[in-house]
């Protein structure tokens, strides 16, 4: 049942009108009259224990109904939900308020519930605590005892083993040309527009209903059931839209069970919105990392060795695993590779996946080093990259199922006008005297997919309802689902409704790692094929319009057969996954496969071309234009796909030139915890972003030919900018974010 030849029109976003009119309802958009409001009081030391929490003053505020601390037996009795990377459901193992332990600054120490948000906020400030502090360590410069070699850690292997092939050290030693450079990336926070927010309410039958914007409704359900000692059928999680997430809302948050406990105690719905400042400490973030990158090459530009050694921040209580070197090992056809990942324990909440977690910063290091090599060789950076292309994965020796990186580079170079670039740094100037720099970099991202169960129901009134595991986080998956199902059933796009993000439907597996579309759309298309089969049983001629018969619509066929509705269900898993994977799926555990499959390896690719201008007086860096060309397999929803890439470029500009979560070594925590001090790009920072998509179907990954896109969009933006700044100024900047004082 392969139909990768199917192409898709430029479908308008199905939720565009509602979004523009402000009628889209996000999970916690709920203003019922009887709603109670919760806020968190947080720890003001970097680590240690709380000796006493006094809630007396807080309770004097009119309207306060409840203050929960670790002294509350029900709170202290919550079970840990487990770490999402260790067979659990939460972003970290540590659940605050089960004990007096303080693991990091900003950790919740009390939950205050009141009749109004104002009362709750005022009361939370009045929660008083006395502490016994302990020494803290928040930077990568930790004592040796706090540095863990990932290869020797209990993290599951081979997934988190060091990546190696050939003899990289020997090949590097023998290489006539060598690059050896250190790159760093700062901690960063996702800062989605929609804050972390939950509404918890209990039904009369003891069922807990959680309204929360999450990428992982099933994981939140299962995790809460474990924490509260319920069976999973007693918990329902509803996440209709997520107002941005980028990895931050990928698992059970620390405050959700506390909100549920409060709602049960107070016998009414409780809403908790985590203020932005608290979100800096109450959810995962991009860890600080440093990278030593070595490249060895022949004089003709062929890279023969690469060594990538990475240190990445983790918490004291968890090992947040990394796979930085995987990208480095696979972006080019380098025969000898050695990667080494180490984790540095620091006193923060556990870091996590922030778009694109490993690949963004690995590409910054690798693609910076490749540009350095181009200048060592005096070879055009695009030509150097194309000369090191490969069709085989260097690590497994399996073929890439599809790989159009060279085409991305060629097409991007053409659209950008790269042939007019002069190689020498500092050789291009604008009319206003600005230095002009043109930089290029490639990116790649694993082509993962998750198993899915898809249920498709049609009605004799023309309704088409697709229920499949995926979450709408703004990426446009409702549009992609509607476009794909409409094309197969040959019905108008607006008839197709995606029923997603609700655990009452099919299992809502974590939507992350850019696998949402590649997971849900092939499953939906297979359900549509099954529906066509079912319609053929009802009306052999009309379903296909075979033998000269006029083709009849699904609704028409149902009506003629006297059926009000028809439903089909299919199950789909990735190549090589056992049937037992559906057990993991229904338990809300991460069940994704890839990028390695039994017979092939799948990655998505992108090439970014960036122009920077550096103003002569201020040395301010401007980015007037970017051209990005992506290979994401078949494009099911061209409009939202292009929008994903443009958004990824903006995200990359922020990650490169603006964003850093500042740490104070004395006090711990993150200092610039609001959008005034944590600077993200604004409209005035963004110029022209031209996006092109190769739209060649992947022939092996699934029947639609679609690969991943959301994350690869930003991979390579940072090095393209840094390489462009080098081209403008002659300066190699290897630490993010790049700031004016470095450019001066
Ligand atoms: Mo992905 S790290 O969930 O944007």
CSV table of C-alpha atoms in Angstrom, one decimal, residues 3-9 487-488 634-636 695:
chain,number,residue,atom,x,y,z
A,3,UNK,CA,1.5,5.8,-2.6
A,4,UNK,CA,4.4,8.1,-2.1
A,5,UNK,CA,3.6,9.6,-5.6
A,6,UNK,CA,0.6,11.4,-4.2
A,7,UNK,CA,1.3,15.1,-4.0
A,8,UNK,CA,-0.6,17.7,-1.9
A,9,UNK,CA,-2.0,21.1,-2.7
A,487,UNK,CA,-6.9,13.6,-0.6
A,488,UNK,CA,-7.3,9.8,-0.1
A,634,UNK,CA,7.0,14.3,1.0
A,635,UNK,CA,5.4,17.6,1.9
A,636,UNK,CA,1.8,17.0,3.0
A,695,UNK,CA,9.4,17.5,-1.7
